């Protein structure tokens, strides 16, 4: 698949077939994705690949904590509420997802089910948890590096017919993930990636999110001078 097609065609997948994903194919994906750039080639990532019983325990622990009102706790500080354009784009994609899933605005039960699905890693057969060494805090640059790795993972997976959704929901109860994935105390949990073969009968998988026109966020500086020279 051409790069242009791959990057434009990929989308988040939130419904999966039950089929397992082989360790070999995941190994191949990581073998490719690790060519992502990182600050000073620090490669500050650890990749914990969960399936089977440990992943089921994470799903169960996340679900129990959320239902019993344990406040979500990540390993790093972050802004919880988006504003302005960011908030609008967050709403826009949620509207697309809810329309496909036939979740009405005021249908609290269905909205709740949808949110809980995220805490179950969308029932994917695999969850890939990315961490970095705690000593790196404040770790903005290393978190950036993990972002580059994440995109590479989801693209390498897509090329192999696998779908993913990078998600914060799965690691918001970080203590649960740490316990069942056996993540050492000196690593911070950044993000996880649900992965599996897409179920294209699952309506949310029809959503193609939108992007802003370049004019909205790109500035070209000094180009006129180049033309005039
Ligand atoms: C850092 C990060 C966290 C995300 N967290 C969630 C999440 O918790 N739940 C979810 O359904 N999608 C999550 N997403 C997926 C985004 O909603 C999705 O990438 C965005 O809407 C653009 O859609 P696309 O991936 O289909 O292009 C996350 C994506 C990123 C990069």
Coordinates of N, CA and C and ligand atoms in Angstrom, one line a residue:
X1 N 0.8 -1.2 0.0 CA 0.0 0.0 0.0 C 0.9 1.2 0.0
X2 N 0.5 2.2 -0.9 CA 1.3 3.5 -0.9 C 1.2 4.2 0.4
X3 N 2.2 5.0 0.8 CA 2.2 5.7 2.0 C 1.0 6.7 2.1
X4 N 0.7 7.4 1.0 CA -0.4 8.4 0.9 C -1.7 7.7 1.3
X5 N -1.9 6.6 0.6 CA -3.2 5.8 0.8 C -3.3 5.3 2.2
X6 N -2.2 4.8 2.7 CA -2.1 4.2 4.1 C -2.5 5.3 5.1
X7 N -1.8 6.4 5.1 CA -2.0 7.4 6.1 C -3.4 8.1 6.0
X8 N -3.9 8.2 4.8 CA -5.2 8.8 4.6 C -6.4 7.9 4.9
X9 N -6.2 6.6 4.7 CA -7.2 5.6 4.8 C -7.4 5.1 6.2
X10 N -6.3 5.1 7.0 CA -6.4 4.6 8.4 C -7.5 5.4 9.2
X11 N -8.2 4.7 10.0 CA -9.1 5.4 10.9 C -9.2 4.5 12.2
X12 N -9.7 5.2 13.2 CA -9.8 4.4 14.5 C -10.9 3.4 14.4
X13 N -10.6 2.2 14.9 CA -11.5 1.1 14.9 C -12.0 0.8 16.3
X14 N -13.3 0.7 16.5 CA -13.8 0.6 17.9 C -14.7 -0.6 18.0
X15 N -14.6 -1.6 17.0 CA -15.4 -2.8 17.1 C -14.5 -3.9 16.4
X16 N -14.3 -5.0 17.0 CA -13.3 -6.0 16.5 C -13.9 -7.4 16.4
X17 N -13.3 -8.1 15.4 CA -13.7 -9.6 15.4 C -13.0 -10.3 16.6
X18 N -13.5 -11.4 16.9 CA -13.0 -12.1 18.0 C -11.6 -12.8 17.7
X19 N -11.3 -12.9 16.4 CA -10.1 -13.6 16.0 C -8.8 -13.1 16.8
X20 N -8.0 -14.0 17.2 CA -6.8 -13.6 17.9 C -5.8 -13.0 16.9
X21 N -4.9 -12.2 17.5 CA -3.8 -11.6 16.6 C -2.5 -12.3 17.1
X22 N -1.8 -12.8 16.1 CA -0.6 -13.6 16.4 C 0.5 -12.8 17.0
X23 N 1.3 -13.4 17.8 CA 2.4 -12.7 18.4 C 3.4 -12.3 17.3
X24 N 3.5 -13.1 16.3 CA 4.4 -12.9 15.2 C 4.1 -11.6 14.4
X25 N 2.8 -11.4 14.2 CA 2.4 -10.2 13.4 C 2.6 -8.9 14.3
X26 N 2.4 -9.0 15.6 CA 2.6 -7.9 16.5 C 4.1 -7.6 16.5
X27 N 4.9 -8.6 16.6 CA 6.3 -8.4 16.6 C 6.8 -7.7 15.3
X28 N 6.2 -8.1 14.2 CA 6.6 -7.4 12.9 C 6.2 -6.0 12.9
X29 N 5.0 -5.7 13.5 CA 4.5 -4.3 13.5 C 5.5 -3.4 14.4
X30 N 5.9 -4.0 15.5 CA 6.8 -3.2 16.4 C 8.1 -3.1 15.8
X31 N 8.6 -4.1 15.1 CA 9.9 -4.1 14.4 C 9.9 -3.0 13.4
X32 N 8.8 -2.7 12.7 CA 8.7 -1.6 11.8 C 8.5 -0.3 12.5
X33 N 7.6 -0.2 13.4 CA 7.2 1.0 14.1 C 8.4 1.6 14.9
X34 N 9.3 0.8 15.3 CA 10.4 1.4 16.2 C 11.3 2.2 15.4
X35 N 11.2 2.3 14.1 CA 12.0 3.2 13.2 C 11.4 4.6 13.3
X36 N 10.4 4.9 14.1 CA 9.9 6.2 14.4 C 11.1 7.0 15.0
X37 N 11.1 8.3 14.7 CA 12.2 9.1 15.3 C 11.9 9.4 16.8
X38 N 13.0 9.7 17.5 CA 12.8 10.1 18.9 C 13.9 11.1 19.3
X39 N 13.7 11.9 20.3 CA 14.6 13.0 20.6 C 16.0 12.4 20.9
X40 N 17.0 12.8 20.2 CA 18.4 12.3 20.3 C 18.5 10.8 20.3
X41 N 17.5 10.2 19.6 CA 17.5 8.7 19.4 C 17.4 8.0 20.8
X42 N 16.7 8.7 21.7 CA 16.6 8.1 23.1 C 15.7 6.8 23.1
X43 N 14.8 6.7 22.1 CA 13.9 5.6 22.1 C 13.3 5.3 23.5
X44 N 12.7 6.3 24.1 CA 12.3 6.2 25.5 C 11.1 5.4 25.8
X45 N 10.8 4.5 24.9 CA 9.5 3.7 25.1 C 9.7 2.3 25.6
X46 N 8.7 1.8 26.3 CA 8.5 0.4 26.5 C 7.2 0.0 26.0
X47 N 7.1 -1.2 25.4 CA 5.8 -1.6 24.8 C 5.4 -2.9 25.5
X48 N 4.2 -2.9 26.2 CA 3.7 -4.0 26.9 C 2.5 -4.5 26.1
X49 N 2.5 -5.7 25.5 CA 1.5 -6.2 24.7 C 0.6 -7.2 25.4
X50 N -0.7 -6.9 25.6 CA -1.5 -7.7 26.5 C -2.6 -8.4 25.6
X51 N -2.9 -9.6 26.0 CA -4.0 -10.3 25.4 C -4.5 -11.3 26.5
X52 N -5.5 -12.1 26.1 CA -6.0 -13.2 27.0 C -6.4 -12.7 28.4
X53 N -6.0 -13.6 29.4 CA -6.4 -13.3 30.8 C -6.0 -12.0 31.4
X54 N -4.7 -11.6 31.2 CA -4.3 -10.4 31.8 C -5.1 -9.2 31.2
X55 N -5.4 -9.2 29.9 CA -6.2 -8.1 29.3 C -7.6 -8.2 29.9
X56 N -8.2 -9.4 30.0 CA -9.5 -9.5 30.6 C -9.6 -8.9 32.0
X57 N -8.5 -9.2 32.8 CA -8.4 -8.6 34.1 C -8.4 -7.1 34.1
X58 N -7.7 -6.5 33.2 CA -7.6 -5.1 33.0 C -9.0 -4.6 32.7
X59 N -9.7 -5.2 31.8 CA -11.1 -4.8 31.4 C -12.0 -4.8 32.6
X60 N -11.9 -5.9 33.4 CA -12.7 -6.1 34.6 C -12.4 -5.1 35.6
X61 N -11.1 -4.9 35.9 CA -10.7 -3.9 36.9 C -11.1 -2.5 36.5
X62 N -10.9 -2.1 35.3 CA -11.3 -0.8 34.8 C -12.8 -0.6 35.0
X63 N -13.6 -1.6 34.6 CA -15.0 -1.5 34.6 C -15.5 -1.4 36.1
X64 N -14.9 -2.3 37.0 CA -15.4 -2.2 38.4 C -15.0 -0.8 39.0
X65 N -13.8 -0.4 38.7 CA -13.4 1.0 39.3 C -14.3 2.1 38.8
X66 N -14.6 2.1 37.5 CA -15.4 3.1 36.9 C -16.9 3.1 37.5
X67 N -17.4 1.8 37.6 CA -18.8 1.7 38.1 C -18.9 2.1 39.6
X68 N -17.8 1.8 40.3 CA -17.8 2.1 41.8 C -17.3 3.5 42.1
X69 N -17.1 4.3 41.0 CA -16.8 5.7 41.2 C -15.3 6.0 41.6
X70 N -14.4 5.1 41.4 CA -13.0 5.4 41.6 C -12.5 6.5 40.6
X71 N -12.1 7.6 41.1 CA -11.7 8.7 40.1 C -10.6 8.2 39.2
X72 N -10.6 8.5 37.9 CA -9.5 8.1 37.0 C -8.2 8.8 37.5
X73 N -7.1 8.0 37.3 CA -5.9 8.6 37.7 C -4.8 8.2 36.7
X74 N -4.3 9.2 36.0 CA -3.2 8.8 35.1 C -1.8 9.1 35.8
X75 N -0.8 8.6 35.1 CA 0.6 8.8 35.7 C 1.2 10.1 35.5
X76 N 0.5 11.0 34.7 CA 1.1 12.3 34.4 C 0.0 13.3 34.4
X77 N 0.3 14.6 34.6 CA -0.7 15.6 34.6 C -1.2 15.9 33.2
X78 N -2.5 16.2 33.1 CA -3.0 16.6 31.8 C -4.2 17.5 31.9
X79 N -4.5 18.3 30.9 CA -5.7 19.1 30.9 C -6.9 18.3 30.6
X80 N -7.9 18.4 31.5 CA -9.0 17.4 31.3 C -10.1 18.0 30.4
X81 N -10.2 19.3 30.3 CA -11.3 19.9 29.5 C -10.8 20.7 28.3
X82 N -11.2 20.3 27.1 CA -10.8 21.0 25.9 C -11.6 22.3 25.8
X83 N -11.1 23.3 25.1 CA -11.8 24.5 24.9 C -11.8 24.9 23.5
X84 N -12.7 25.8 23.1 CA -12.8 26.5 21.8 C -12.8 25.5 20.7
X85 N -11.9 25.7 19.7 CA -11.9 24.8 18.5 C -11.7 23.3 18.9
X86 N -10.9 23.1 19.9 CA -10.6 21.8 20.3 C -11.8 21.1 20.8
X87 N -12.6 21.8 21.6 CA -13.8 21.3 22.2 C -14.8 21.0 21.0
X88 N -14.9 21.9 20.1 CA -15.8 21.7 18.9 C -15.4 20.5 18.1
X89 N -14.1 20.3 17.9 CA -13.8 19.1 17.1 C -14.0 17.8 17.9
X90 N -13.8 17.9 19.2 CA -14.2 16.7 20.1 C -15.7 16.4 20.0
X91 N -16.5 17.5 20.0 CA -17.9 17.3 19.9 C -18.3 16.7 18.5
X92 N -17.6 17.2 17.5 CA -18.0 16.8 16.1 C -17.7 15.3 15.9
X93 N -16.6 14.8 16.4 CA -16.4 13.4 16.2 C -17.3 12.5 17.0
X94 N -17.6 13.0 18.2 CA -18.6 12.3 19.1 C -20.0 12.3 18.4
X95 N -20.3 13.4 17.7 CA -21.6 13.4 17.0 C -21.6 12.3 15.9
X96 N -20.5 12.3 15.2 CA -20.4 11.3 14.1 C -20.5 9.8 14.7
X97 N -19.8 9.6 15.8 CA -19.9 8.3 16.4 C -21.3 7.9 16.9
X98 N -21.9 8.9 17.6 CA -23.2 8.6 18.2 C -24.2 8.4 17.1
X99 N -24.1 9.1 16.0 CA -25.1 9.0 14.9 C -25.0 7.5 14.3
X100 N -23.7 7.1 14.1 CA -23.6 5.7 13.6 C -24.1 4.7 14.6
X101 N -23.9 4.9 15.9 CA -24.2 3.9 16.9 C -25.7 4.1 17.3
X102 N -26.4 5.1 16.7 CA -27.8 5.4 17.0 C -27.9 5.7 18.5
X103 N -27.1 6.5 19.0 CA -27.1 6.9 20.4 C -27.7 8.3 20.5
X104 N -28.9 8.4 21.0 CA -29.5 9.8 21.1 C -28.8 10.6 22.2
X105 N -28.8 11.9 22.0 CA -28.2 12.8 23.0 C -28.6 12.6 24.4
X106 N -29.9 12.3 24.6 CA -30.5 12.2 25.9 C -30.6 10.7 26.4
X107 N -30.0 9.8 25.6 CA -30.1 8.4 26.0 C -28.9 8.0 26.9
X108 N -29.2 8.3 28.2 CA -28.1 8.2 29.2 C -27.5 6.7 29.2
X109 N -28.4 5.8 29.1 CA -28.0 4.3 29.3 C -27.1 4.0 28.1
X110 N -27.5 4.3 26.9 CA -26.6 4.0 25.7 C -25.3 4.7 25.8
X111 N -25.3 6.0 26.2 CA -24.1 6.8 26.3 C -23.1 6.1 27.3
X112 N -23.7 5.7 28.4 CA -22.9 5.0 29.5 C -22.3 3.7 28.9
X113 N -23.1 3.0 28.2 CA -22.6 1.7 27.6 C -21.4 2.0 26.7
X114 N -21.6 3.1 25.9 CA -20.5 3.4 25.0 C -19.2 3.8 25.7
X115 N -19.3 4.6 26.8 CA -18.2 5.0 27.5 C -17.5 3.7 28.2
X116 N -18.3 2.9 28.7 CA -17.8 1.7 29.3 C -17.0 0.8 28.3
X117 N -17.5 0.8 27.1 CA -16.8 0.0 26.1 C -15.4 0.4 25.9
X118 N -15.2 1.7 26.0 CA -13.8 2.3 25.9 C -12.9 1.7 27.1
X119 N -13.5 1.7 28.3 CA -12.8 1.2 29.4 C -12.5 -0.3 29.3
X120 N -13.2 -1.0 28.4 CA -13.0 -2.4 28.1 C -12.0 -2.6 26.9
X121 N -11.4 -1.5 26.5 CA -10.6 -1.6 25.3 C -11.4 -2.0 24.1
X122 N -12.6 -1.6 24.1 CA -13.5 -1.9 22.9 C -13.5 -3.4 22.6
X123 N -13.3 -4.2 23.6 CA -13.4 -5.6 23.5 C -12.4 -6.2 22.4
X124 N -11.3 -5.4 22.3 CA -10.3 -5.9 21.3 C -9.5 -7.0 21.8
X125 N -9.0 -7.9 21.0 CA -8.2 -9.0 21.5 C -6.8 -8.7 22.0
X126 N -6.4 -7.5 21.7 CA -5.0 -7.0 22.1 C -5.1 -5.6 22.6
X127 N -4.3 -5.3 23.6 CA -4.1 -3.9 24.0 C -2.6 -3.7 24.1
X128 N -2.1 -2.7 23.5 CA -0.6 -2.4 23.5 C -0.5 -1.2 24.4
X129 N 0.2 -1.4 25.5 CA 0.4 -0.3 26.5 C 1.8 0.3 26.4
X130 N 1.9 1.6 26.2 CA 3.2 2.3 26.0 C 3.5 3.0 27.3
X131 N 4.8 2.8 27.7 CA 5.3 3.5 29.0 C 6.6 4.1 28.7
X132 N 7.1 4.9 29.7 CA 8.4 5.5 29.6 C 8.9 5.6 31.0
X133 N 10.3 5.7 31.1 CA 10.9 5.8 32.5 C 10.4 7.0 33.2
X134 N 10.1 6.8 34.5 CA 9.6 7.9 35.4 C 10.6 9.0 35.5
X135 N 11.8 8.7 35.5 CA 12.8 9.7 35.8 C 12.8 10.8 34.8
X136 N 12.2 10.5 33.6 CA 12.2 11.5 32.5 C 11.3 12.7 32.7
X137 N 10.4 12.6 33.8 CA 9.5 13.7 34.1 C 10.2 14.9 34.5
X138 N 9.8 16.1 34.0 CA 8.7 16.4 33.1 C 9.0 15.9 31.7
X139 N 8.1 15.0 31.2 CA 8.5 14.2 30.1 C 7.9 14.6 28.7
X140 N 7.6 15.9 28.5 CA 6.9 16.3 27.3 C 7.6 15.7 26.0
X141 N 9.0 15.8 26.0 CA 9.7 15.4 24.8 C 9.5 13.8 24.6
X142 N 9.6 13.1 25.7 CA 9.5 11.7 25.6 C 8.1 11.3 25.3
X143 N 7.1 12.0 25.8 CA 5.7 11.7 25.4 C 5.5 12.0 23.9
X144 N 6.1 13.0 23.4 CA 6.1 13.3 22.0 C 6.6 12.1 21.2
X145 N 7.8 11.5 21.7 CA 8.4 10.4 21.1 C 7.4 9.2 21.1
X146 N 6.7 9.0 22.2 CA 5.8 7.9 22.2 C 4.6 8.1 21.3
X147 N 4.3 9.4 21.0 CA 3.2 9.7 20.1 C 3.7 9.3 18.7
X148 N 4.9 9.5 18.3 CA 5.5 9.2 17.0 C 5.4 7.6 16.9
X149 N 5.8 6.9 17.9 CA 5.8 5.5 17.9 C 4.3 5.0 17.7
X150 N 3.4 5.6 18.4 CA 2.0 5.2 18.3 C 1.5 5.3 16.9
X151 N 1.7 6.4 16.3 CA 1.2 6.5 14.9 C 1.9 5.5 14.0
X152 N 3.2 5.2 14.2 CA 3.8 4.2 13.4 C 3.2 2.8 13.7
X153 N 2.9 2.5 14.9 CA 2.2 1.2 15.2 C 0.9 1.1 14.5
X154 N 0.1 2.1 14.6 CA -1.3 2.0 14.0 C -1.2 1.9 12.5
X155 N -0.2 2.6 11.9 CA -0.1 2.5 10.4 C 0.5 1.1 10.0
X156 N 1.5 0.6 10.7 CA 2.0 -0.7 10.4 C 1.0 -1.8 10.6
X157 N 0.1 -1.6 11.6 CA -1.0 -2.5 11.8 C -2.0 -2.5 10.7
X158 N -2.4 -1.2 10.3 CA -3.4 -1.0 9.2 C -2.9 -1.7 7.9
X159 N -1.6 -1.6 7.6 CA -1.1 -2.2 6.4 C -1.3 -3.7 6.4
X160 N -1.3 -4.3 7.6 CA -1.5 -5.7 7.7 C -2.9 -6.1 8.0
X161 N -3.9 -5.2 7.7 CA -5.3 -5.6 7.9 C -5.8 -5.5 9.3
X162 N -5.0 -4.9 10.2 CA -5.4 -4.8 11.6 C -5.9 -3.4 11.9
X163 N -6.9 -3.3 12.7 CA -7.4 -2.0 13.1 C -6.9 -1.7 14.5
X164 N -6.9 -0.4 14.8 CA -6.5 0.1 16.2 C -7.3 1.3 16.6
X165 N -7.4 1.5 17.9 CA -7.7 2.8 18.4 C -6.7 3.2 19.5
X166 N -6.0 4.2 19.3 CA -5.1 4.8 20.3 C -6.1 5.3 21.4
X167 N -6.0 5.0 22.6 CA -7.0 5.5 23.6 C -6.4 5.7 25.0
X168 N -7.0 6.8 25.6 CA -6.6 7.1 26.9 C -7.5 6.3 27.9
X169 N -8.7 6.0 27.4 CA -9.7 5.4 28.3 C -9.1 4.1 29.0
X170 N -8.4 3.3 28.2 CA -7.9 2.0 28.7 C -6.9 2.2 29.8
X171 N -6.2 3.4 29.9 CA -5.2 3.5 31.0 C -5.5 4.6 32.0
X172 N -6.8 5.0 32.0 CA -7.2 6.1 33.0 C -7.2 5.6 34.4
X173 N -7.4 4.3 34.5 CA -7.2 3.6 35.9 C -5.8 3.0 35.9
X174 N -4.8 3.8 36.0 CA -3.5 3.3 35.7 C -3.1 2.2 36.7
X175 N -3.6 2.3 37.9 CA -3.2 1.2 38.9 C -3.6 -0.1 38.5
X176 N -4.8 -0.2 37.9 CA -5.4 -1.5 37.4 C -4.4 -2.0 36.3
X177 N -4.1 -1.2 35.4 CA -3.2 -1.6 34.2 C -1.9 -2.0 34.8
X178 N -1.3 -1.2 35.7 CA 0.0 -1.6 36.2 C 0.0 -2.9 36.9
X179 N -1.1 -3.2 37.7 CA -1.1 -4.5 38.4 C -1.2 -5.7 37.4
X180 N -2.2 -5.6 36.5 CA -2.4 -6.8 35.7 C -1.4 -7.0 34.5
X181 N -0.8 -5.9 34.1 CA 0.2 -6.0 33.1 C 1.6 -6.1 33.7
X182 N 1.7 -6.0 35.0 CA 3.0 -6.2 35.6 C 4.0 -5.1 35.2
X183 N 3.5 -3.9 35.2 CA 4.4 -2.7 34.8 C 5.2 -2.3 36.0
X184 N 6.5 -2.2 35.8 CA 7.3 -1.8 36.9 C 7.0 -0.4 37.5
X185 N 7.2 -0.2 38.7 CA 6.9 1.1 39.4 C 7.7 2.3 38.8
X186 N 8.9 2.0 38.2 CA 9.7 3.1 37.7 C 9.4 3.5 36.3
X187 N 8.2 3.0 35.8 CA 7.7 3.4 34.4 C 6.4 4.1 34.6
X188 N 6.2 5.2 33.8 CA 4.9 5.9 33.7 C 4.1 5.3 32.5
X189 N 2.8 5.1 32.8 CA 1.9 4.6 31.7 C 1.4 5.8 30.9
X190 N 1.7 5.8 29.6 CA 1.3 6.9 28.8 C 0.0 6.8 28.1
X191 N -0.2 5.6 27.4 CA -1.3 5.5 26.5 C -1.5 4.0 26.2
X192 N -2.6 3.6 25.6 CA -2.7 2.3 25.1 C -3.3 2.3 23.7
X193 N -3.2 1.2 23.0 CA -3.7 1.0 21.7 C -4.4 -0.3 21.6
X194 N -5.7 -0.2 21.5 CA -6.5 -1.4 21.2 C -6.3 -1.9 19.8
X195 N -6.1 -3.2 19.6 CA -5.8 -3.7 18.3 C -6.5 -5.0 18.0
X196 N -6.9 -5.2 16.8 CA -7.5 -6.5 16.3 C -8.0 -6.3 14.9
X197 N -8.6 -7.4 14.4 CA -9.1 -7.4 13.1 C -10.5 -6.7 13.1
X198 N -10.6 -5.6 12.2 CA -11.9 -4.8 12.3 C -13.1 -5.6 12.0
X199 N -14.2 -5.3 12.7 CA -15.5 -5.9 12.4 C -16.2 -4.7 11.7
X200 N -16.3 -4.9 10.4 CA -16.9 -3.8 9.6 C -18.4 -3.7 9.6
X201 N -19.0 -4.7 10.4 CA -20.4 -4.6 10.6 C -20.7 -3.7 11.8
X202 N -19.6 -3.4 12.6 CA -19.8 -2.6 13.8 C -19.9 -1.1 13.3
X203 N -21.1 -0.5 13.6 CA -21.4 0.8 12.9 C -20.3 1.9 13.2
X204 N -19.8 2.0 14.4 CA -18.8 3.1 14.6 C -17.6 3.0 13.7
X205 N -17.3 1.8 13.2 CA -16.2 1.7 12.3 C -16.4 2.4 10.9
X206 N -17.6 2.9 10.7 CA -17.9 3.6 9.4 C -17.5 5.1 9.5
X207 N -17.2 5.5 10.8 CA -16.9 6.9 10.9 C -15.5 7.3 10.3
X208 N -15.6 8.3 9.5 CA -14.3 8.9 9.0 C -14.3 10.3 9.5
X209 N -13.4 10.5 10.5 CA -13.3 11.9 11.1 C -12.8 12.9 10.1
X210 N -13.0 14.1 10.4 CA -12.6 15.2 9.4 C -11.3 15.9 9.8
X211 N -10.7 16.6 8.9 CA -9.6 17.4 9.3 C -9.8 18.9 8.8
X212 N -9.2 19.8 9.5 CA -9.2 21.2 9.0 C -8.5 21.4 7.7
X213 N -8.9 22.5 7.0 CA -8.2 22.9 5.8 C -6.8 23.5 6.3
X214 N -5.8 23.3 5.5 CA -4.5 23.8 5.9 C -4.5 25.3 6.3
X215 N -5.3 26.1 5.6 CA -5.3 27.5 5.9 C -5.6 27.8 7.3
X216 N -6.3 26.9 8.0 CA -6.7 27.2 9.4 C -5.5 27.1 10.3
X217 N -4.5 26.3 10.0 CA -3.5 26.1 11.0 C -2.0 26.1 10.4
X218 N -1.9 26.4 9.1 CA -0.5 26.5 8.6 C -0.2 27.9 8.2
X219 N 1.0 28.3 8.5 CA 1.6 29.6 8.1 C 2.8 29.3 7.3
X220 N 3.0 30.0 6.2 CA 4.3 29.9 5.5 C 5.1 31.2 5.7
X221 N 6.3 31.1 6.1 CA 7.1 32.3 6.5 C 8.3 32.4 5.6
X222 N 8.4 33.5 4.9 CA 9.6 33.7 4.1 C 9.5 33.2 2.6
X223 N 8.4 32.6 2.3 CA 8.3 32.0 1.0 C 8.2 33.1 -0.1
X224 N 7.5 34.2 0.1 CA 7.4 35.3 -0.9 C 8.8 35.8 -1.2
X225 N 9.6 35.9 -0.2 CA 11.0 36.4 -0.5 C 11.8 35.5 -1.4
X226 N 11.6 34.2 -1.1 CA 12.3 33.2 -2.0 C 11.9 33.4 -3.4
X227 N 10.5 33.6 -3.7 CA 10.0 33.7 -5.0 C 10.6 35.0 -5.7
X228 N 10.7 36.1 -4.9 CA 11.2 37.4 -5.4 C 12.7 37.3 -5.7
X229 N 13.4 36.5 -5.0 CA 14.9 36.6 -5.1 C 15.4 36.2 -6.5
Ligands
LIG1 C1 -3.8 10.4 22.5 C2 -5.1 9.9 22.0 C3 -6.0 9.4 22.9 C4 -7.3 8.9 22.4 N1 -8.2 8.5 23.3 C5 -9.3 7.9 22.9 C6 -10.3 7.4 23.8 O1 -10.0 7.4 25.0 N2 -11.4 6.8 23.3 C7 -11.7 6.8 21.9 O2 -12.7 6.3 21.6 N3 -10.8 7.3 21.0 C8 -9.6 7.9 21.5 N4 -8.7 8.4 20.6 C9 -9.0 8.3 19.1 C10 -9.4 9.7 18.6 O3 -10.7 10.0 19.0 C11 -9.3 9.6 17.0 O4 -7.9 9.4 16.7 C12 -9.8 11.0 16.4 O5 -11.1 11.1 16.6 C13 -9.5 11.0 14.9 O6 -10.1 9.9 14.3 P1 -9.3 8.8 13.5 O7 -8.3 8.1 14.3 O8 -10.4 7.9 13.0 O9 -8.6 9.5 12.3 C14 -7.5 8.9 21.0 C15 -6.5 9.3 20.1 C16 -5.3 9.7 20.6 C17 -4.2 10.1 19.6

